[in-house]
Amino acid sequence: MSIKKDKYYLKLANNLAYNFKGYSGPNPSVGAVVVKNNEIISFGNTGSSGRPHAEVNALNKLSKNEKKNSTIYISLEPCTHYGKTPPCVNKIIESNINRVVYSSNDIDNRTSGKAYKFLNSKNIKVKRNLLKNYSNKLYKNYFYSKKNKIPYVYGKLAISKDNYTKDKKNFYITNEHSRKSAHVLRSKVNCIITTYKTINDDNPRLNCRLNGLKNFSPKVAILDKNLKVKKNSFLILNAKNNKTYLFHNKKEKKTINYLKNKKIKMIYTPLYNNELDFNFILKTLYKNEISTVLIEGGKEITYSLLNNGFFNEFFLFISPKYLKNKGLLKVSNIKSNLSMIFKNIKLNETFLDKDNLIHYY
């Protein structure tokens, strides 16, 4: 197979992974394409719970004869370790595939760099690191989370043209297109982090309400140092329908028992500079198989996390409205702060009608 054709099929595998990025649970989204006699005979991607893996989904569609002497193209190194499922290299060997091509080594120490040697020892030809730069961008958040053992952190904020985050007369600042885009962002992360202030002021649902994506609503983590969250808020009353964590620093037995009875996981959290220790929060969420989070809060938490360098990426939605005396909570220097922190800035001006979206990364 020529390098040109290898790149072509491997690009398809990477695109499969990209299209499902954010929807494969705690595991990275992986794409696999099976080729025989210069024809694609099967493909697959990681399942929505992180399982089955892409290689298994692609190979299970084929007969024994179809799999024999074929080539499998994979966006990420196939796993070699036993976890909740057997290693994918075993599936590849059982299938009598004679060639494997993949883009990047997995960063997981249980697998990293081991597939090449193992598959070669079974007389399977292996080509690796093809389209590596493309693949590394695809797995940027996965590599970051796995290396640092904390989730990759996205931020989101909506403001008016004159930099207010709230409108005294209308609940929403941005238009319907921006709000739908925000719901897509929610669907692509494992967990949303918010504060008791946001819950008490806005009573948000923090789920994904787009048709086809409702099942991808993320878990919720509430930051509430002194247990001040309103007990009749939507998130508290509906916690049994979604995994909900509450990080606090107050030992108030009655309130804690009430929230536990609502099926909320209560986590006593140490303080840092008189606030909940955010590093502790991230490490705890990571231990609960959360690798990506979206911060949905107000001015206070946004500035705090910005000033302490916690955001990996940020989405700023900007309405064309000038609120003037109808505006509340002004963030006058938010764009300049973001521009100083992030190297890359992408402005989307078209698909949100008159709203704008600036992506910082």
CSV table of C-alpha atoms in Angstrom, one decimal:
chain,number,residue,atom,x,y,z
A,1,MET,CA,0.0,0.0,0.0
A,2,SER,CA,1.4,3.4,-0.9
A,3,ILE,CA,2.0,6.2,1.6
A,4,LYS,CA,-0.7,8.3,-0.2
A,5,LYS,CA,-3.3,5.6,0.2
A,6,ASP,CA,-2.3,4.9,3.8
A,7,LYS,CA,-2.7,8.5,4.6
A,8,TYR,CA,-6.1,8.6,2.9
A,9,TYR,CA,-7.6,5.7,4.9
A,10,LEU,CA,-6.0,6.8,8.1
A,11,LYS,CA,-7.4,10.3,7.6
A,12,LEU,CA,-10.9,8.7,7.4
A,13,ALA,CA,-10.2,6.9,10.7
A,14,ASN,CA,-9.2,10.1,12.3
A,15,ASN,CA,-12.3,11.9,11.0
A,16,LEU,CA,-14.5,9.1,12.4
A,17,ALA,CA,-12.8,9.8,15.8
A,18,TYR,CA,-13.2,13.5,15.4
A,19,ASN,CA,-16.9,13.3,14.6
A,20,PHE,CA,-17.6,11.3,17.8
A,21,LYS,CA,-15.2,13.3,20.0
A,22,GLY,CA,-16.8,14.1,23.3
A,23,TYR,CA,-19.3,11.3,23.1
A,24,SER,CA,-17.2,8.3,24.1
A,25,GLY,CA,-17.6,8.6,27.9
A,26,PRO,CA,-14.4,8.5,29.9
A,27,ASN,CA,-12.4,7.0,27.0
A,28,PRO,CA,-10.9,8.8,24.0
A,29,SER,CA,-12.9,8.7,20.7
A,30,VAL,CA,-11.1,6.4,18.3
A,31,GLY,CA,-11.9,5.6,14.7
A,32,ALA,CA,-11.0,2.4,12.8
A,33,VAL,CA,-11.3,1.6,9.1
A,34,VAL,CA,-10.7,-1.9,7.7
A,35,VAL,CA,-9.5,-2.1,4.1
A,36,LYS,CA,-9.0,-5.1,1.8
A,37,ASN,CA,-8.0,-5.2,-1.9
A,38,ASN,CA,-8.1,-1.4,-1.9
A,39,GLU,CA,-11.7,-1.3,-0.7
A,40,ILE,CA,-13.2,-0.2,2.6
A,41,ILE,CA,-15.0,-3.2,4.0
A,42,SER,CA,-15.8,-1.9,7.5
A,43,PHE,CA,-15.4,0.9,9.9
A,44,GLY,CA,-16.2,1.7,13.5
A,45,ASN,CA,-15.7,4.2,16.4
A,46,THR,CA,-15.6,4.0,20.2
A,47,GLY,CA,-19.0,3.3,21.8
A,48,SER,CA,-20.8,6.0,23.7
A,49,SER,CA,-19.9,4.5,27.1
A,50,GLY,CA,-16.3,4.2,26.0
A,51,ARG,CA,-16.9,0.6,25.0
A,52,PRO,CA,-16.8,-1.4,22.7
A,53,HIS,CA,-13.6,0.0,21.3
A,54,ALA,CA,-13.4,1.2,17.7
A,55,GLU,CA,-11.4,-1.8,16.5
A,56,VAL,CA,-13.9,-4.2,18.0
A,57,ASN,CA,-16.9,-2.4,16.5
A,58,ALA,CA,-15.2,-2.4,13.0
A,59,LEU,CA,-14.1,-6.1,13.1
A,60,ASN,CA,-17.3,-7.5,14.5
A,61,LYS,CA,-19.2,-6.5,11.3
A,62,LEU,CA,-17.0,-8.8,9.3
A,63,SER,CA,-16.8,-12.6,8.6
A,64,LYS,CA,-13.7,-14.6,9.4
A,65,ASN,CA,-12.8,-14.7,5.7
A,66,GLU,CA,-13.3,-11.0,5.2
A,67,LYS,CA,-11.0,-10.1,8.0
A,68,LYS,CA,-8.2,-12.3,6.9
A,69,ASN,CA,-5.2,-10.5,5.3
A,70,SER,CA,-6.9,-7.1,5.6
A,71,THR,CA,-5.4,-3.8,6.9
A,72,ILE,CA,-6.9,-1.9,9.8
A,73,TYR,CA,-6.3,1.9,10.1
A,74,ILE,CA,-6.7,3.3,13.6
A,75,SER,CA,-6.5,6.9,14.9
A,76,LEU,CA,-4.8,5.9,18.1
A,77,GLU,CA,-2.5,3.0,19.2
A,78,PRO,CA,-4.6,-0.1,19.9
A,79,CYS,CA,-4.7,-1.0,23.6
A,80,THR,CA,-2.5,-3.9,24.9
A,81,HIS,CA,-3.8,-4.1,28.4
A,82,TYR,CA,-6.7,-5.8,30.1
A,83,GLY,CA,-9.2,-3.3,31.6
A,84,LYS,CA,-13.0,-3.6,31.5
A,85,THR,CA,-12.5,-5.4,28.2
A,86,PRO,CA,-9.8,-7.5,26.7
A,87,PRO,CA,-7.0,-5.7,24.8
A,88,CYS,CA,-7.8,-4.7,21.2
A,89,VAL,CA,-4.5,-6.2,20.0
A,90,ASN,CA,-5.9,-9.7,20.8
A,91,LYS,CA,-8.9,-9.0,18.6
A,92,ILE,CA,-6.7,-7.9,15.8
A,93,ILE,CA,-4.5,-11.1,16.1
A,94,GLU,CA,-7.6,-13.3,16.3
A,95,SER,CA,-8.9,-11.7,13.1
A,96,ASN,CA,-5.9,-12.7,11.0
A,97,ILE,CA,-5.3,-9.2,10.0
A,98,ASN,CA,-1.9,-8.9,8.4
A,99,ARG,CA,-1.3,-5.1,8.7
A,100,VAL,CA,-2.0,-2.3,11.2
A,101,VAL,CA,-1.5,1.4,10.6
A,102,TYR,CA,-2.1,4.0,13.4
A,103,SER,CA,-1.4,7.6,14.0
A,104,SER,CA,-0.3,8.3,17.6
A,105,ASN,CA,0.9,6.3,20.6
A,106,ASP,CA,-1.5,6.2,23.4
A,107,ILE,CA,-0.4,8.1,26.5
A,108,ASP,CA,-1.8,5.5,28.9
A,109,ASN,CA,1.2,3.8,30.5
A,110,ARG,CA,-0.5,0.4,30.3
A,111,THR,CA,-0.4,0.6,26.5
A,112,SER,CA,1.9,3.4,25.4
A,113,GLY,CA,4.4,2.2,22.7
A,114,LYS,CA,3.7,-1.5,23.4
A,115,ALA,CA,1.4,-2.4,20.5
A,116,TYR,CA,4.1,-2.0,17.9
A,117,LYS,CA,6.4,-4.5,19.4
A,118,PHE,CA,3.6,-6.9,20.4
A,119,LEU,CA,2.0,-7.0,17.0
A,120,ASN,CA,5.3,-7.4,15.2
A,121,SER,CA,6.1,-10.4,17.4
A,122,LYS,CA,2.9,-12.0,15.9
A,123,ASN,CA,4.1,-11.4,12.4
A,124,ILE,CA,1.7,-8.5,11.8
A,125,LYS,CA,3.1,-5.6,9.8
A,126,VAL,CA,2.8,-2.3,11.7
A,127,LYS,CA,3.1,1.3,10.5
A,128,ARG,CA,2.8,4.0,13.2
A,129,ASN,CA,3.1,7.8,13.6
A,130,LEU,CA,1.4,8.5,10.2
A,131,LEU,CA,-0.5,11.8,10.4
A,132,LYS,CA,0.8,12.1,13.9
A,133,ASN,CA,0.4,15.9,14.1
A,134,TYR,CA,-3.2,15.7,13.0
A,135,SER,CA,-3.9,13.0,15.5
A,136,ASN,CA,-2.2,14.8,18.3
A,137,LYS,CA,-4.5,17.8,17.9
A,138,LEU,CA,-7.5,15.5,17.9
A,139,TYR,CA,-6.3,14.0,21.2
A,140,LYS,CA,-5.1,17.2,22.9
A,141,ASN,CA,-7.6,17.1,25.7
A,142,TYR,CA,-7.2,13.4,26.2
A,143,PHE,CA,-3.4,13.6,26.4
A,144,TYR,CA,-3.6,16.5,28.8
A,145,SER,CA,-6.1,14.8,31.1
A,146,LYS,CA,-4.2,11.5,31.2
A,147,LYS,CA,-0.9,13.2,31.8
A,148,ASN,CA,-2.0,15.6,34.5
A,149,LYS,CA,-4.7,13.3,36.1
A,150,ILE,CA,-7.2,16.2,36.0
A,151,PRO,CA,-10.0,17.0,33.6
A,152,TYR,CA,-9.5,19.3,30.6
A,153,VAL,CA,-11.3,22.5,31.5
A,154,TYR,CA,-13.5,24.5,29.1
A,155,GLY,CA,-15.0,27.9,29.9
A,156,LYS,CA,-18.1,29.5,28.5
A,157,LEU,CA,-19.6,33.0,29.0
A,158,ALA,CA,-22.2,35.0,27.3
A,159,ILE,CA,-22.0,38.9,27.3
A,160,SER,CA,-23.6,41.9,25.7
A,161,LYS,CA,-21.8,44.2,23.3
A,162,ASP,CA,-21.0,46.4,26.2
A,163,ASN,CA,-19.8,43.5,28.3
A,164,TYR,CA,-22.6,42.8,30.7
A,165,THR,CA,-23.4,39.2,31.7
A,166,LYS,CA,-27.0,39.8,32.8
A,167,ASP,CA,-30.0,41.6,31.5
A,168,LYS,CA,-32.4,43.1,34.0
A,169,LYS,CA,-35.4,42.5,31.7
A,170,ASN,CA,-34.6,39.4,29.7
A,171,PHE,CA,-33.2,36.0,31.0
A,172,TYR,CA,-31.1,35.4,27.9
A,173,ILE,CA,-28.5,37.8,26.5
A,174,THR,CA,-27.7,35.8,23.3
A,175,ASN,CA,-29.9,34.5,20.6
A,176,GLU,CA,-31.3,31.0,19.9
A,177,HIS,CA,-28.4,30.0,17.7
A,178,SER,CA,-25.8,30.8,20.4
A,179,ARG,CA,-27.9,28.9,23.0
A,180,LYS,CA,-28.0,25.8,20.8
A,181,SER,CA,-24.3,26.0,20.3
A,182,ALA,CA,-23.9,26.1,24.1
A,183,HIS,CA,-26.0,22.9,24.3
A,184,VAL,CA,-23.7,21.2,21.8
A,185,LEU,CA,-20.7,22.2,24.1
A,186,ARG,CA,-22.6,20.7,27.1
A,187,SER,CA,-23.1,17.4,25.2
A,188,LYS,CA,-19.4,17.1,24.5
A,189,VAL,CA,-18.1,17.2,28.1
A,190,ASN,CA,-18.4,14.7,30.9
A,191,CYS,CA,-19.4,17.2,33.6
A,192,ILE,CA,-20.5,20.8,34.1
A,193,ILE,CA,-19.1,22.8,37.1
A,194,THR,CA,-21.3,25.5,38.5
A,195,THR,CA,-21.7,27.4,41.8
A,196,TYR,CA,-24.5,27.7,44.3
A,197,LYS,CA,-24.8,31.4,43.4
A,198,THR,CA,-25.6,30.6,39.8
A,199,ILE,CA,-28.1,28.0,40.9
A,200,ASN,CA,-29.8,30.3,43.4
A,201,ASP,CA,-29.9,33.2,40.9
A,202,ASP,CA,-30.8,31.5,37.7
A,203,ASN,CA,-32.2,28.0,38.6
A,204,PRO,CA,-30.5,26.4,35.6
A,205,ARG,CA,-31.1,22.9,34.3
A,206,LEU,CA,-27.6,22.5,32.8
A,207,ASN,CA,-28.6,19.6,30.6
A,208,CYS,CA,-28.6,19.2,26.8
A,209,ARG,CA,-32.0,19.8,25.3
A,210,LEU,CA,-31.2,19.3,21.6
A,211,ASN,CA,-33.0,16.5,19.8
A,212,GLY,CA,-30.6,13.6,19.3
A,213,LEU,CA,-28.2,14.8,22.0
A,214,LYS,CA,-30.4,14.6,25.2
A,215,ASN,CA,-28.8,11.3,26.2
A,216,PHE,CA,-25.4,13.1,26.3
A,217,SER,CA,-26.3,15.5,29.1
A,218,PRO,CA,-23.3,15.8,31.4
A,219,LYS,CA,-22.9,15.2,35.1
A,220,VAL,CA,-23.1,18.2,37.3
A,221,ALA,CA,-20.7,19.4,40.0
A,222,ILE,CA,-21.8,22.2,42.4
A,223,LEU,CA,-19.3,24.4,44.3
A,224,ASP,CA,-21.0,25.4,47.6
A,225,LYS,CA,-18.5,26.1,50.4
A,226,ASN,CA,-21.1,26.9,53.1
A,227,LEU,CA,-24.1,24.8,51.8
A,228,LYS,CA,-26.2,27.8,50.7
A,229,VAL,CA,-27.8,26.2,47.6
A,230,LYS,CA,-31.6,26.5,47.5
A,231,LYS,CA,-33.1,23.1,48.3
A,232,ASN,CA,-36.0,23.6,45.9
A,233,SER,CA,-33.8,24.4,42.9
A,234,PHE,CA,-34.1,22.2,39.7
A,235,LEU,CA,-30.7,20.6,40.0
A,236,ILE,CA,-31.2,19.6,43.6
A,237,LEU,CA,-34.7,18.2,43.1
A,238,ASN,CA,-33.7,16.3,40.0
A,239,ALA,CA,-30.3,15.1,41.1
A,240,LYS,CA,-31.6,11.5,41.2
A,241,ASN,CA,-31.9,11.7,37.4
A,242,ASN,CA,-28.3,12.7,36.8
A,243,LYS,CA,-25.0,12.1,38.6
A,244,THR,CA,-24.5,15.2,40.8
A,245,TYR,CA,-21.5,16.1,43.0
A,246,LEU,CA,-21.5,18.9,45.6
A,247,PHE,CA,-18.2,20.2,47.0
A,248,HIS,CA,-18.5,21.9,50.4
A,249,ASN,CA,-16.5,22.9,53.5
A,250,LYS,CA,-19.2,23.0,56.1
A,251,LYS,CA,-20.2,20.1,58.4
A,252,GLU,CA,-23.9,20.7,58.8
A,253,LYS,CA,-25.4,17.3,59.3
A,254,LYS,CA,-29.0,18.1,58.6
A,255,THR,CA,-28.4,19.8,55.2
A,256,ILE,CA,-25.8,17.1,54.2
A,257,ASN,CA,-28.3,14.3,55.0
A,258,TYR,CA,-31.0,16.1,53.0
A,259,LEU,CA,-28.8,16.5,50.0
A,260,LYS,CA,-27.6,12.9,50.3
A,261,ASN,CA,-31.2,11.7,50.3
A,262,LYS,CA,-31.6,13.6,47.0
A,263,LYS,CA,-28.8,11.2,45.6
A,264,ILE,CA,-26.2,13.9,45.6
A,265,LYS,CA,-22.6,12.8,46.2
A,266,MET,CA,-21.3,15.1,49.0
A,267,ILE,CA,-17.6,15.8,49.0
A,268,TYR,CA,-16.0,17.6,51.9
A,269,THR,CA,-13.3,19.9,50.3
A,270,PRO,CA,-10.3,21.6,51.8
A,271,LEU,CA,-9.8,25.4,51.4
A,272,TYR,CA,-7.1,27.2,49.5
A,273,ASN,CA,-7.0,31.0,50.1
A,274,ASN,CA,-10.3,30.7,51.9
A,275,GLU,CA,-12.0,29.2,48.9
A,276,LEU,CA,-12.7,25.6,47.9
A,277,ASP,CA,-9.5,24.1,46.6
A,278,PHE,CA,-10.1,23.8,42.9
A,279,ASN,CA,-7.1,21.5,42.3
A,280,PHE,CA,-8.7,19.1,44.8
A,281,ILE,CA,-12.0,19.4,43.0
A,282,LEU,CA,-10.4,18.6,39.6
A,283,LYS,CA,-8.4,15.6,41.0
A,284,THR,CA,-11.6,14.2,42.6
A,285,LEU,CA,-13.6,14.5,39.4
A,286,TYR,CA,-10.8,12.8,37.5
A,287,LYS,CA,-10.9,9.9,39.9
A,288,ASN,CA,-14.6,9.6,39.1
A,289,GLU,CA,-13.8,9.0,35.4
A,290,ILE,CA,-14.4,12.7,34.4
A,291,SER,CA,-11.9,13.8,31.8
A,292,THR,CA,-13.6,17.0,30.5
A,293,VAL,CA,-15.5,19.7,32.3
A,294,LEU,CA,-17.3,22.9,31.3
A,295,ILE,CA,-17.5,25.8,33.7
A,296,GLU,CA,-20.9,27.4,33.7
A,297,GLY,CA,-20.9,30.1,36.3
A,298,GLY,CA,-20.9,33.9,36.6
A,299,LYS,CA,-18.4,36.6,36.8
A,300,GLU,CA,-16.8,35.6,40.1
A,301,ILE,CA,-15.8,32.0,39.2
A,302,THR,CA,-14.8,32.9,35.7
A,303,TYR,CA,-12.3,35.5,36.8
A,304,SER,CA,-11.0,33.4,39.6
A,305,LEU,CA,-10.3,30.5,37.3
A,306,LEU,CA,-8.8,32.8,34.6
A,307,ASN,CA,-6.5,34.5,37.1
A,308,ASN,CA,-5.3,31.1,38.3
A,309,GLY,CA,-4.7,29.6,34.9
A,310,PHE,CA,-7.3,26.8,35.1
A,311,PHE,CA,-8.9,27.2,31.6
A,312,ASN,CA,-7.6,25.1,28.7
A,313,GLU,CA,-10.1,26.6,26.2
A,314,PHE,CA,-12.7,29.3,26.4
A,315,PHE,CA,-15.8,30.1,24.4
A,316,LEU,CA,-17.1,33.7,24.6
A,317,PHE,CA,-20.5,34.4,23.1
A,318,ILE,CA,-21.2,38.0,22.3
A,319,SER,CA,-24.6,39.6,21.6
A,320,PRO,CA,-24.9,42.7,19.5
A,321,LYS,CA,-27.1,44.3,22.2
A,322,TYR,CA,-26.0,47.3,24.2
A,323,LEU,CA,-27.7,46.9,27.6
A,324,LYS,CA,-26.5,50.1,29.2
A,325,ASN,CA,-28.6,50.7,32.3
A,326,LYS,CA,-30.4,47.4,31.8
A,327,GLY,CA,-27.2,45.5,32.3
A,328,LEU,CA,-25.8,43.8,35.4
A,329,LEU,CA,-22.4,42.3,36.3
A,330,LYS,CA,-20.0,44.0,33.8
A,331,VAL,CA,-16.8,42.2,32.7
A,332,SER,CA,-15.2,45.1,31.0
A,333,ASN,CA,-11.7,43.6,30.5
A,334,ILE,CA,-12.7,39.9,29.7
A,335,LYS,CA,-11.6,40.0,26.1
A,336,SER,CA,-8.2,41.5,26.9
A,337,ASN,CA,-7.7,39.1,29.7
A,338,LEU,CA,-8.5,36.1,27.5
A,339,SER,CA,-6.2,37.5,24.7
A,340,MET,CA,-3.3,37.6,27.1
A,341,ILE,CA,-3.8,34.1,28.3
A,342,PHE,CA,-4.5,32.2,25.1
A,343,LYS,CA,-2.2,32.0,22.1
A,344,ASN,CA,-4.9,31.2,19.5
A,345,ILE,CA,-8.1,33.1,18.9
A,346,LYS,CA,-10.8,32.1,16.4
A,347,LEU,CA,-13.7,34.4,15.6
A,348,ASN,CA,-16.9,32.9,14.2
A,349,GLU,CA,-19.1,35.6,12.8
A,350,THR,CA,-21.5,33.8,10.5
A,351,PHE,CA,-23.4,30.8,11.8
A,352,LEU,CA,-24.9,32.6,14.9
A,353,ASP,CA,-26.8,35.2,12.9
A,354,LYS,CA,-26.0,38.6,14.6
A,355,ASP,CA,-24.2,37.0,17.6
A,356,ASN,CA,-20.5,36.3,17.6
A,357,LEU,CA,-18.5,33.6,19.1
A,358,ILE,CA,-14.8,33.9,20.0
A,359,HIS,CA,-13.0,30.6,20.7
A,360,TYR,CA,-9.7,31.0,22.7
A,361,TYR,CA,-7.4,28.0,22.8
